[in-house]
Short mmCIF file of C-alpha atoms and ligand atoms in Angstrom, two decimals:
data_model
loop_
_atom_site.label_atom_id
_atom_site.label_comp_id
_atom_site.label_asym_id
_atom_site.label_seq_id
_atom_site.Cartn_x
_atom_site.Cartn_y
_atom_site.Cartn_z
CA UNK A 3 101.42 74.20 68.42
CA UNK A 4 103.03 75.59 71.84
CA UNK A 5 104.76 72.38 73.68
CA UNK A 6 102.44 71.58 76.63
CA UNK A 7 104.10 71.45 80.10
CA UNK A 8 101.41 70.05 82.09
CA UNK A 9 102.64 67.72 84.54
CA UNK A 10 100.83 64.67 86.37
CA UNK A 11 100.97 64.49 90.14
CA UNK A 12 100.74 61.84 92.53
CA UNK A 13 98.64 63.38 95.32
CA UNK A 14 95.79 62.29 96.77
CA UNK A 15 94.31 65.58 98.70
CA UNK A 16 91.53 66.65 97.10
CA UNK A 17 90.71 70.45 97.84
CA UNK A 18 87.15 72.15 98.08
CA UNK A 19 85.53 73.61 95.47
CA UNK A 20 86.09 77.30 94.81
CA UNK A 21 83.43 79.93 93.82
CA UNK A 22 83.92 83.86 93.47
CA UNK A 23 82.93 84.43 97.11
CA UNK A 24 85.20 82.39 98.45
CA UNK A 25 88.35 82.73 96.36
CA UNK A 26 90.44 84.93 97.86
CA UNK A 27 89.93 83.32 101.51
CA UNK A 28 90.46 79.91 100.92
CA UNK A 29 93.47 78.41 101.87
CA UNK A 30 93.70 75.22 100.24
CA UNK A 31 95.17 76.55 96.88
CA UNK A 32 98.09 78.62 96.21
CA UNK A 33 97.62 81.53 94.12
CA UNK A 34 100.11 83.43 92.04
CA UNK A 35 100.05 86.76 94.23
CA UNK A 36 100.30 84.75 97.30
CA UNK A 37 103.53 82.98 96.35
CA UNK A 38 105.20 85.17 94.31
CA UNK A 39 106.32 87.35 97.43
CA UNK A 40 108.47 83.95 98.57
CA UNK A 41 110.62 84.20 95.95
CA UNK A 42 111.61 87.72 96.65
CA UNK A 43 111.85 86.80 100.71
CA UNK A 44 110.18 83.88 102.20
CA UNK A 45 109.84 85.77 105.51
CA UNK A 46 107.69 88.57 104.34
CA UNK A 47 106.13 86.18 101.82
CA UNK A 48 104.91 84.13 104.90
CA UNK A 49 104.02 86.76 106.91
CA UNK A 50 101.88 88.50 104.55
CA UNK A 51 100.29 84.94 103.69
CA UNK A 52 99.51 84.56 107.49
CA UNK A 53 98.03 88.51 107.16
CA UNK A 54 100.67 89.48 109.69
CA UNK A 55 101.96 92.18 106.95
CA UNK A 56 100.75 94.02 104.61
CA UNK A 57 102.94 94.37 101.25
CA UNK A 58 101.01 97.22 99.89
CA UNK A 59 100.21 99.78 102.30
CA UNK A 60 98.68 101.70 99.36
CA UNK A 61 95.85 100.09 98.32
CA UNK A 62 94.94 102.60 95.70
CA UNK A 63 96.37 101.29 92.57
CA UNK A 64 94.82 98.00 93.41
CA UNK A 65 91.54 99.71 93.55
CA UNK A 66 91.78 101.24 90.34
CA UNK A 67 92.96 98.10 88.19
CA UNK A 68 89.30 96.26 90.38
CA UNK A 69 87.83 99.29 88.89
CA UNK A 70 88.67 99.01 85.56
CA UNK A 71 88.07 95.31 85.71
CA UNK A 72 85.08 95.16 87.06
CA UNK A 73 83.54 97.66 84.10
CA UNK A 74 84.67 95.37 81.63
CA UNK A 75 83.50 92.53 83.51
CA UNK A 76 80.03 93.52 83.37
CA UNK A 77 77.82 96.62 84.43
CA UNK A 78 76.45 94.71 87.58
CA UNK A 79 79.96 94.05 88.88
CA UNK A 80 81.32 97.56 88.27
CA UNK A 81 77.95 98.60 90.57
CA UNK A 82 78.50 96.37 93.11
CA UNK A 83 82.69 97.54 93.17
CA UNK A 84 81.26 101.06 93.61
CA UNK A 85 79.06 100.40 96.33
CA UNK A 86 81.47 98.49 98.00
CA UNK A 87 84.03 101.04 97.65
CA UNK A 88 82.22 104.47 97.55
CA UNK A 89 84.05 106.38 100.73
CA UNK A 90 87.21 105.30 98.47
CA UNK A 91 85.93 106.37 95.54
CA UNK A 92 83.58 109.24 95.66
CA UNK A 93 85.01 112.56 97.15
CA UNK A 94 83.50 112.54 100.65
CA UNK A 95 82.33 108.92 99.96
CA UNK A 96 79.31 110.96 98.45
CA UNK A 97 78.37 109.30 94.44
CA UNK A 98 76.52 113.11 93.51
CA UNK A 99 80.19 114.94 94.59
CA UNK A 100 82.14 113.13 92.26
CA UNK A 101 84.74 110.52 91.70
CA UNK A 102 88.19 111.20 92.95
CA UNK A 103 91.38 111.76 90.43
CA UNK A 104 92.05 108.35 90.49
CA UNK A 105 88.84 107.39 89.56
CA UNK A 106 88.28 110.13 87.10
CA UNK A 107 91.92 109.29 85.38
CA UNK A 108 90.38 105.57 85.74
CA UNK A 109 87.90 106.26 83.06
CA UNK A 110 90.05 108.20 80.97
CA UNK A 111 92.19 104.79 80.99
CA UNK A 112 88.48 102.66 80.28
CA UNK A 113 87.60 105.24 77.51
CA UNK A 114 90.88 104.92 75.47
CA UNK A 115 90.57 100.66 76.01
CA UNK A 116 86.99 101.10 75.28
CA UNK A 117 87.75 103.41 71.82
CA UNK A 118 89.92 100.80 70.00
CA UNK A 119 88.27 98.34 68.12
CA UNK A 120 91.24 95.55 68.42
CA UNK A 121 91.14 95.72 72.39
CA UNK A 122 86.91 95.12 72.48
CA UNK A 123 87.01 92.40 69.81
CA UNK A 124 90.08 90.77 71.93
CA UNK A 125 88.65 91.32 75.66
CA UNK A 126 85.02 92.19 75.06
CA UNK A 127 83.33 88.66 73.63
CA UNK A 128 86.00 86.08 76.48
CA UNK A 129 84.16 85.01 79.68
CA UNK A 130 85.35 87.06 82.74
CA UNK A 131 86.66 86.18 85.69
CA UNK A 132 87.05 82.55 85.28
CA UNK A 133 88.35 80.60 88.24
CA UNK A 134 90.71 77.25 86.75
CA UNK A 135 92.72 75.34 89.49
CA UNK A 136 94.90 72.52 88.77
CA UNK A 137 97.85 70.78 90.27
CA UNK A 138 101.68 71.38 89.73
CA UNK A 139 103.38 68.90 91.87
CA UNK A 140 101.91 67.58 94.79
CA UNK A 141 100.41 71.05 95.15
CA UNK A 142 96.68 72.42 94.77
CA UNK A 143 96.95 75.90 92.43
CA UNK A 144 93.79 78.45 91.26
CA UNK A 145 93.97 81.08 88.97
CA UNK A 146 91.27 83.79 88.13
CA UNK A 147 91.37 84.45 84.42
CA UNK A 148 90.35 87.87 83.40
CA UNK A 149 88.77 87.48 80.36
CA UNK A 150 88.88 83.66 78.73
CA UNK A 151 87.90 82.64 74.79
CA UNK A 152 87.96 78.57 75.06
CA UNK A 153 86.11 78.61 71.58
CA UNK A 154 89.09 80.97 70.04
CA UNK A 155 92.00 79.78 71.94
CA UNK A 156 92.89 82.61 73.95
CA UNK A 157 93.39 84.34 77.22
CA UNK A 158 93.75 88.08 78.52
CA UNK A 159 94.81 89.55 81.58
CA UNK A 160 94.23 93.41 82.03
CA UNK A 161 96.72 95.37 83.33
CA UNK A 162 97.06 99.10 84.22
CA UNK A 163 100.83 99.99 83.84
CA UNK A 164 102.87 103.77 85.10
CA UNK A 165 104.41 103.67 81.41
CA UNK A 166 105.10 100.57 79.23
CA UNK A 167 108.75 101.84 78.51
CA UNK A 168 109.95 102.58 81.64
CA UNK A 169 112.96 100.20 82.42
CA UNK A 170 113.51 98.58 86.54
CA UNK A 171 116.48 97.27 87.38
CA UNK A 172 116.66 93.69 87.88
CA UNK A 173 119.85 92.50 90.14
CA UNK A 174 119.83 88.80 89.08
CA UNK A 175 119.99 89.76 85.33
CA UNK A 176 122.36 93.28 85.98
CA UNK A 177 120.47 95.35 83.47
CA UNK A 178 116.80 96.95 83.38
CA UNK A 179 113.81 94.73 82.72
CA UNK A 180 110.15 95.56 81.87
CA UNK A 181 107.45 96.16 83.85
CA UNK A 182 105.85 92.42 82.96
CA UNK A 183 109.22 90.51 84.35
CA UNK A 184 109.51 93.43 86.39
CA UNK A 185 106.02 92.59 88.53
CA UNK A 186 106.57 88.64 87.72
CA UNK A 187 103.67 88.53 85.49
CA UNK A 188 104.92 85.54 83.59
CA UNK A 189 104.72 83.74 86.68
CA UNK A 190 101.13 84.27 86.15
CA UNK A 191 100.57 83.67 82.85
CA UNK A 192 102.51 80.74 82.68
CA UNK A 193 100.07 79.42 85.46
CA UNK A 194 96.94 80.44 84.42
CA UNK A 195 98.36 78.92 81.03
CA UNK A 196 98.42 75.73 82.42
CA UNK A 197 95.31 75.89 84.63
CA UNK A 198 93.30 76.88 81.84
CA UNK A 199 94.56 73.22 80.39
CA UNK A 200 94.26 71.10 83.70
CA UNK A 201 90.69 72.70 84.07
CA UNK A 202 89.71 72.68 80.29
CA UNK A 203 91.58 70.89 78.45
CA UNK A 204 92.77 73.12 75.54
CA UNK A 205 96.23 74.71 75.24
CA UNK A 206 95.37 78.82 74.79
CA UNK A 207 97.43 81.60 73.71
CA UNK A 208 98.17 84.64 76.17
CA UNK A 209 97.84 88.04 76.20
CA UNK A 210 98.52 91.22 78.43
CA UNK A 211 96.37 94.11 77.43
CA UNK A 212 97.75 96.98 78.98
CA UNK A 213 96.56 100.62 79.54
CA UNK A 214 99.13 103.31 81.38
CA UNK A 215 98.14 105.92 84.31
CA UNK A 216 99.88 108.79 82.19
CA UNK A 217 97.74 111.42 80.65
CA UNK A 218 96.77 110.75 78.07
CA UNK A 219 96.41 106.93 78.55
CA UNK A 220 98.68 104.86 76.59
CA UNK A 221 97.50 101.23 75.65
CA UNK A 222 99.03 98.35 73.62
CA UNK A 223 98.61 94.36 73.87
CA UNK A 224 101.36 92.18 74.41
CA UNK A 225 101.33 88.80 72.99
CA UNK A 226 103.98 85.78 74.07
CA UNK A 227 105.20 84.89 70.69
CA UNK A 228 108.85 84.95 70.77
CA UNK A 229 111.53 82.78 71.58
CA UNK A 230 112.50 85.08 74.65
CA UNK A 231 108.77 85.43 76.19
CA UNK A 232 108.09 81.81 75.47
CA UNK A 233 111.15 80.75 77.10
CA UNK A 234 110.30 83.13 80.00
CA UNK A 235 107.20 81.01 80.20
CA UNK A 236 108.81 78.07 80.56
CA UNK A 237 111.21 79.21 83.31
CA UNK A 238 108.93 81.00 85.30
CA UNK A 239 106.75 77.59 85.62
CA UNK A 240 110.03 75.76 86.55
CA UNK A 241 111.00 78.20 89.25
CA UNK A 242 107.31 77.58 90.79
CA UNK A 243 107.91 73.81 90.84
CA UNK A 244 111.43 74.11 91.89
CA UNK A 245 110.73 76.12 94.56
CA UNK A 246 107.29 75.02 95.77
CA UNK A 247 108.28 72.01 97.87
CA UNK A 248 110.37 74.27 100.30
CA UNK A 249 108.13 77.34 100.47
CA UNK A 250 105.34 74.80 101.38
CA UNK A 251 107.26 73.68 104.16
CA UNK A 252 107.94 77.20 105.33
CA UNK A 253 103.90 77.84 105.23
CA UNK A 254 103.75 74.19 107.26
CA UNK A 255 106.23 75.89 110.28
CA UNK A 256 108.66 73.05 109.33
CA UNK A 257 111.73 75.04 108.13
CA UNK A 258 112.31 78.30 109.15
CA UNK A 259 111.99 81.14 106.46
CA UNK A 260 115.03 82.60 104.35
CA UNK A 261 115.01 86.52 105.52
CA UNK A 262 116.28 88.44 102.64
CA UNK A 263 117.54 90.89 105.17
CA UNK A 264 116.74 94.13 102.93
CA UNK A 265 113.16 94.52 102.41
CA UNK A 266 110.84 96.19 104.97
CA UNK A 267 109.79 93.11 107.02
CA UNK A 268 113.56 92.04 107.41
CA UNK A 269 114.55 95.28 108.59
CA UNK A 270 111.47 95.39 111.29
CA UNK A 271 111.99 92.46 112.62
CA UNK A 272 116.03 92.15 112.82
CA UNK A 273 117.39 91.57 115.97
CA UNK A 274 121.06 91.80 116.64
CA UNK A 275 123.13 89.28 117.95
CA UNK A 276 126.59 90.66 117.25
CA UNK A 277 128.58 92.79 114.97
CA UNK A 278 129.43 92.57 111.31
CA UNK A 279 132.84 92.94 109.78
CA UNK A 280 132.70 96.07 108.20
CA UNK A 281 133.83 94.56 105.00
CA UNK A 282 131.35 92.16 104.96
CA UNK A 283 128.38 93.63 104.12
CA UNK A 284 126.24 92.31 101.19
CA UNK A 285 125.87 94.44 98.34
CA UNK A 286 122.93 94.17 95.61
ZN1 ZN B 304 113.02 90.33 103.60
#
């Protein structure tokens, strides 16, 4: 039996209740995505949460992981995503000319999930798109589980992937990482971990099913069992609650943001106010 890590809190404010229409505009939970660009730079993280800046100009491979999702959510919800979408999707937004290559590599990526027995017993039978919210702190958090299994204990989140071995370079721990701490996602399965037991009361086990964007697809599932991941887990969930108190005050206006002075919004918005010895420029 995993240790539990859920953690009381003392606050009062009681949030409205969320539904899947209004999810991603409500304001009165944090959500994983929405926080985890303060911890990379707390002025792009804020000015992305105010919609000031966009973080992904490319909105493509966000499309194609809501259309993958959405088929295995149910047929109704992959419908609706396509006529939501269709001058994305279809070549000349037109349904009888044809997806586009995204698309089309999309259900090569659905057909090789689809074709292995292990993935559909694991994914298929969970409920999908389950919103939990819970508290860490003094702080109102949500989660939207992709597919949850109270009765057998588990939890999966989908994820499309370039290529599961490919390693990125991580400058805090000076040697490649992969794409899951790469992307943060044990921020977010640490979370949903623990909103899944503030909203339901049972402890479940996590899982990543992946599929890759090469040709053909490559697919795996990823489970949290070891020492490593599960101490991962427990330090990404510290890092939130360490953290949380100042970010919060950044998103309140009452401390300035930390500018990380490298990514795109730093560099846009730097304004110079003298020069820099030479040899005292910050290296990565
Ligand atoms: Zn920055």
């Amino acid at each position: 039996m995993p240790t539990k890590r859920s953690k009381k809190s003392s606050s009062s404010r009681e949030p409205s209740r969320l539904t899947s229409s209004n999810y991603y505009d409500d304001k009165n939970y944090m959500d994983v995505s929405s926080f985890k660009p303060f911890l990379e730079c707390e002025a792009a993280g804020l000015a992305a949460y105010k919609g000031e800046y966009q973080l992904f100009t490319d909105d493509k491979p966000l499309l194609v992981g809501n259309y993958i999702h959405s088929y295995f959510e149910s047929k109704e919800s992959h419908q609706s995503f396509l006529d939501k979408n269709k001058k994305k999707i279809f070549k000349w937004g037109n349904p009888d000319k044809g997806e586009k290559k995204e698309y089309l590599q999309a259900d090569d990526m659905i057909k090789t999930l689809e074709s292995e027995p292990l993935f559909m017993d694991l994914y298929g039978p969970g409920d999908k798109e389950v919103i939990v919210t819970g508290r860490l702190g003094d702080y109102a958090w949500k989660g939207k589980v992709d597919s949850l299994n109270l009765d057998r204990g588990y939890f999966c989140d989908l994820k499309t992937v370039d290529n599961f071995h490919k390693g990125h370079w991580n400058k805090d721990y000076h040697h490649p990482v992969n794409f899951a701490v790469d992307r943060g996602y044990f921020y977010q399965i640490a979370l949903y971990q623990e909103l899944i037991y503030q909203t339901f009361g049972k402890w479940c086990v996590p899982f990543i099913c992946a599929v890759s964007k090469q040709d053909p697809p490559d697919k795996d599932i990823f489970k949290f069992s070891g020492d490593e991941a599960k101490q991962l887990l427990d330090e990404s969930l510290d890092t939130i609650e360490t953290r949380q108190d100042h970010i919060f005050s950044v998103i309140a206006g009452e401390v300035p943001p930390y500018r990380c002075e490298r990514c795109k919004w730093c560099r846009q918005t730097k304004k110079l106010t003298g020069a820099t010895d030479i040899m005292d420029i910050e290296l990565d």
